[in-house]
Amino acid sequence: ISQFVSQCTHLCPPNASLSTQFIALVKCNNEQVSGHAKGLLTNVSQFPENKQAIRENGLFKYLVQAISSPQLQLGAIAGLANLVADCPENQSALLETDFVSVITPLLESFTDDKKEQALRIIMHLSSNEEHNHNMVSQILPILKKDIPAASTKTYTLPVEYSLTTVMNLSKNEKNAQEISKFDVGFIVDYSSSPVLTLRLYALQTVKFLMLNEECCELFVSGSKQGIPQGGILPAIIPQMKSQNENISQLALFSVRNIAKHSSNETIQKNLVAYGTHLIPIVLPLLESDKEQIQKLSYMVLSDLLEIQSMQDAFVKQNGVGQLLTLCVSESSPEEVANAASTQLNYLLDSNEEIMKQF
């Protein structure tokens, strides 16, 4: 074994190929020999040049086995983190092993450096939408334990990895209902986090989850354990007017996705309840000098005004007068004037009271 170890040191430099003898030793039934070979494999796996060879030779499961060894654990985790970074093929290969079920019970006992690397792997795996729908039930309860209160102003990589993982999982429509089964109040809390980076991840998660009607109802009504009373709307409505364009866009997208489900009685009821807050924020954004914000504002307004009660709130806020001003003002860009005109025509056709006032 010592002779084998000394002869295999040439495998460690970059661009080294994996010999058939080395692969055979990794797969060897002799536990001691295989253990030494896995130790070298954890070193070799950290070189990008070996990403393809390790996958093609079916060595992922041996790296996963190495995680259970205290001596090889850190090297195996670091190697896997490099192997799956920006490599969908390796992500799929690792997800085909029992990695998730092996790593999940170990996470809580890991030292900080091991935990950070493990969370990095999980984050990369969660970006693989083709396979990530199997991760939610195993990973989400563990991640939540490691996410501190949103009021904490400290940024750490593990928290970013965890929130990025939840965001990645939420992109897959199959995961929305599965995610909503858990205590997801931390998503609402982080959507107004004082740490901008973490708030962006949370708002993106909200944007994706709101596409699912059942999930949207839980978040909007606040009927789910962990979600604050009043639901998600009080957290995201004020952020539509944020000076940070990314924050503003995500908040507008989220409200628009919620408004798409306005035929749902519970969702409509909550939207109407916050109508007096929504309309005064959306109206000024119609004249925003940021094109994307302006477009999103019109989309949000158009979806909201599909609700009869929301039209009444719009009238009370002098929305009709503001639309008319945008239609006729010489300073209004043509695209803005046309959008305002279209919206005004819709209101005049659909609401007799607005027609009378007009």
Coordinates of N, CA, C and O in Angstrom, one line a residue, residues 233 236-242 248 251-256 259 271 274-290 292-305 310 313-314 317-319 322-323 326 336 343:
L233 N -47.8 40.2 1.5 CA -48.1 41.5 0.8 C -47.5 42.6 1.6 O -46.8 43.5 1.0
I236 N -43.8 42.9 0.7 CA -43.3 43.2 -0.7 C -43.8 44.5 -1.3 O -43.2 45.1 -2.1
I237 N -45.0 44.9 -0.9 CA -45.6 46.1 -1.5 C -44.8 47.4 -1.3 O -44.5 48.0 -2.4
P238 N -44.2 47.7 -0.2 CA -43.4 48.9 -0.1 C -42.1 48.8 -0.9 O -41.6 49.9 -1.3
Q239 N -41.7 47.6 -1.2 CA -40.4 47.4 -2.0 C -40.6 47.7 -3.5 O -39.6 47.7 -4.2
M240 N -41.8 47.8 -3.9 CA -42.1 48.1 -5.3 C -41.5 49.5 -5.7 O -41.1 49.7 -6.8
K241 N -41.4 50.4 -4.7 CA -40.9 51.7 -5.0 C -39.4 51.9 -4.5 O -38.9 53.0 -4.4
S242 N -38.7 50.8 -4.3 CA -37.4 50.8 -3.8 C -36.5 51.5 -4.8 O -36.7 51.5 -6.1
S248 N -37.0 46.6 -6.7 CA -38.3 47.1 -7.2 C -38.9 46.1 -8.3 O -40.1 45.8 -8.2
A251 N -40.2 42.9 -6.6 CA -41.4 43.1 -5.9 C -42.6 43.3 -6.8 O -43.7 42.7 -6.6
L252 N -42.4 44.0 -7.9 CA -43.4 44.1 -8.9 C -43.8 42.8 -9.6 O -45.0 42.5 -9.8
F253 N -42.8 42.0 -9.9 CA -43.0 40.7 -10.5 C -43.9 39.8 -9.5 O -44.8 39.1 -9.9
S254 N -43.5 39.9 -8.2 CA -44.2 39.1 -7.2 C -45.7 39.5 -7.1 O -46.6 38.6 -7.1
V255 N -45.9 40.8 -7.1 CA -47.3 41.3 -7.0 C -48.1 40.9 -8.3 O -49.2 40.5 -8.2
R256 N -47.4 41.0 -9.4 CA -48.1 40.6 -10.7 C -48.4 39.1 -10.7 O -49.5 38.7 -11.1
A259 N -51.4 38.7 -8.5 CA -52.6 39.2 -9.2 C -53.1 38.3 -10.3 O -54.3 38.3 -10.6
L271 N -55.8 41.0 -1.8 CA -55.3 42.1 -2.7 C -56.2 43.3 -2.5 O -55.6 44.4 -2.5
Y274 N -55.4 45.3 0.5 CA -54.2 46.2 0.5 C -54.3 47.1 -0.7 O -53.3 47.7 -1.1
G275 N -55.5 47.2 -1.4 CA -55.6 48.1 -2.5 C -55.2 49.6 -2.3 O -54.6 50.2 -3.1
T276 N -55.6 50.0 -1.1 CA -55.3 51.5 -0.8 C -53.8 51.7 -0.6 O -53.3 52.8 -0.7
H277 N -53.0 50.6 -0.4 CA -51.5 50.7 -0.3 C -50.9 50.5 -1.7 O -49.9 51.1 -2.1
L278 N -51.5 49.5 -2.5 CA -51.0 49.2 -3.8 C -51.1 50.3 -4.8 O -50.1 50.7 -5.4
I279 N -52.3 50.8 -5.0 CA -52.5 51.8 -6.0 C -51.6 53.1 -5.9 O -51.0 53.5 -6.9
P280 N -51.5 53.7 -4.7 CA -50.7 54.9 -4.6 C -49.2 54.6 -4.9 O -48.5 55.5 -5.3
I281 N -48.8 53.4 -4.8 CA -47.4 53.1 -5.1 C -47.2 52.8 -6.6 O -46.2 53.2 -7.2
V282 N -48.2 52.1 -7.2 CA -48.1 51.7 -8.6 C -48.2 53.0 -9.5 O -47.5 53.1 -10.5
L283 N -49.1 53.9 -9.2 CA -49.4 55.0 -10.1 C -48.2 55.9 -10.4 O -47.9 56.1 -11.6
P284 N -47.4 56.3 -9.4 CA -46.2 57.1 -9.7 C -45.2 56.3 -10.6 O -44.4 56.9 -11.3
L285 N -45.2 55.0 -10.4 CA -44.2 54.2 -11.2 C -44.5 54.1 -12.7 O -43.6 53.8 -13.5
L286 N -45.7 54.5 -13.0 CA -46.1 54.5 -14.4 C -45.3 55.6 -15.2 O -45.1 55.5 -16.4
E287 N -44.8 56.5 -14.5 CA -44.0 57.6 -15.1 C -42.5 57.4 -14.8 O -41.7 58.4 -14.9
S288 N -42.1 56.2 -14.3 CA -40.7 56.0 -14.0 C -39.8 56.2 -15.2 O -40.2 55.9 -16.3
D289 N -38.6 56.7 -15.0 CA -37.6 56.9 -16.1 C -36.9 55.6 -16.4 O -36.0 55.5 -17.3
K290 N -37.2 54.5 -15.6 CA -36.6 53.2 -15.8 C -37.6 52.4 -16.6 O -38.7 52.1 -16.2
Q292 N -37.9 49.3 -17.7 CA -38.5 48.0 -17.2 C -39.5 48.2 -16.0 O -40.5 47.5 -15.9
I293 N -39.2 49.1 -15.1 CA -40.0 49.4 -14.0 C -41.4 49.9 -14.5 O -42.5 49.6 -14.1
Q294 N -41.3 50.8 -15.5 CA -42.5 51.4 -16.1 C -43.4 50.3 -16.7 O -44.6 50.2 -16.5
K295 N -42.8 49.4 -17.5 CA -43.5 48.3 -18.2 C -44.2 47.4 -17.1 O -45.3 47.0 -17.3
L296 N -43.4 47.0 -16.1 CA -43.9 46.1 -15.1 C -45.1 46.8 -14.3 O -46.1 46.1 -14.0
S297 N -45.0 48.1 -14.1 CA -46.0 48.8 -13.4 C -47.3 48.8 -14.2 O -48.4 48.6 -13.6
Y298 N -47.3 48.9 -15.5 CA -48.5 48.8 -16.3 C -49.1 47.4 -16.3 O -50.3 47.3 -16.2
M299 N -48.2 46.4 -16.3 CA -48.6 45.0 -16.2 C -49.4 44.8 -14.9 O -50.4 44.1 -14.9
V300 N -48.7 45.2 -13.8 CA -49.3 45.1 -12.5 C -50.7 45.8 -12.4 O -51.7 45.2 -12.0
L301 N -50.7 47.0 -12.9 CA -51.9 47.8 -12.8 C -53.0 47.1 -13.6 O -54.2 47.0 -13.2
S302 N -52.7 46.6 -14.8 CA -53.6 46.0 -15.7 C -54.2 44.7 -15.0 O -55.4 44.5 -15.1
D303 N -53.4 43.9 -14.4 CA -53.9 42.7 -13.7 C -54.7 43.1 -12.5 O -55.8 42.4 -12.2
L304 N -54.3 44.1 -11.7 CA -55.1 44.5 -10.6 C -56.5 45.0 -10.9 O -57.5 44.8 -10.3
L305 N -56.5 45.8 -12.1 CA -57.8 46.4 -12.5 C -58.8 45.4 -13.1 O -59.9 45.8 -13.5
M310 N -61.0 46.7 -7.0 CA -59.7 47.4 -7.2 C -59.9 48.7 -8.1 O -59.2 49.7 -7.9
A313 N -61.0 51.5 -5.8 CA -59.8 52.1 -5.1 C -59.0 52.9 -6.1 O -58.5 54.0 -5.7
F314 N -58.9 52.5 -7.3 CA -58.2 53.3 -8.4 C -58.8 54.6 -8.6 O -58.1 55.6 -8.7
Q317 N -58.2 57.1 -5.8 CA -56.8 57.6 -5.8 C -56.6 58.5 -7.0 O -55.4 58.9 -7.3
N318 N -57.6 58.9 -7.7 CA -57.5 59.8 -8.9 C -56.7 59.1 -10.0 O -56.0 59.8 -10.8
G319 N -56.8 57.8 -10.1 CA -56.0 57.1 -11.1 C -56.5 57.4 -12.5 O -55.7 57.5 -13.4
Q322 N -54.9 60.6 -13.6 CA -53.5 60.4 -13.9 C -53.3 59.7 -15.3 O -52.4 60.1 -16.0
L323 N -54.1 58.7 -15.6 CA -54.0 58.0 -16.9 C -54.3 59.0 -18.0 O -53.6 59.0 -19.0
L326 N -51.4 61.2 -18.6 CA -50.3 60.5 -19.4 C -50.7 60.4 -20.9 O -49.8 60.4 -21.7
V336 N -45.6 55.2 -23.5 CA -46.3 55.4 -22.2 C -47.7 55.9 -22.5 O -48.7 55.4 -21.9
Q343 N -55.2 51.3 -21.3 CA -55.7 51.0 -19.9 C -57.0 51.8 -19.7 O -58.0 51.3 -19.1

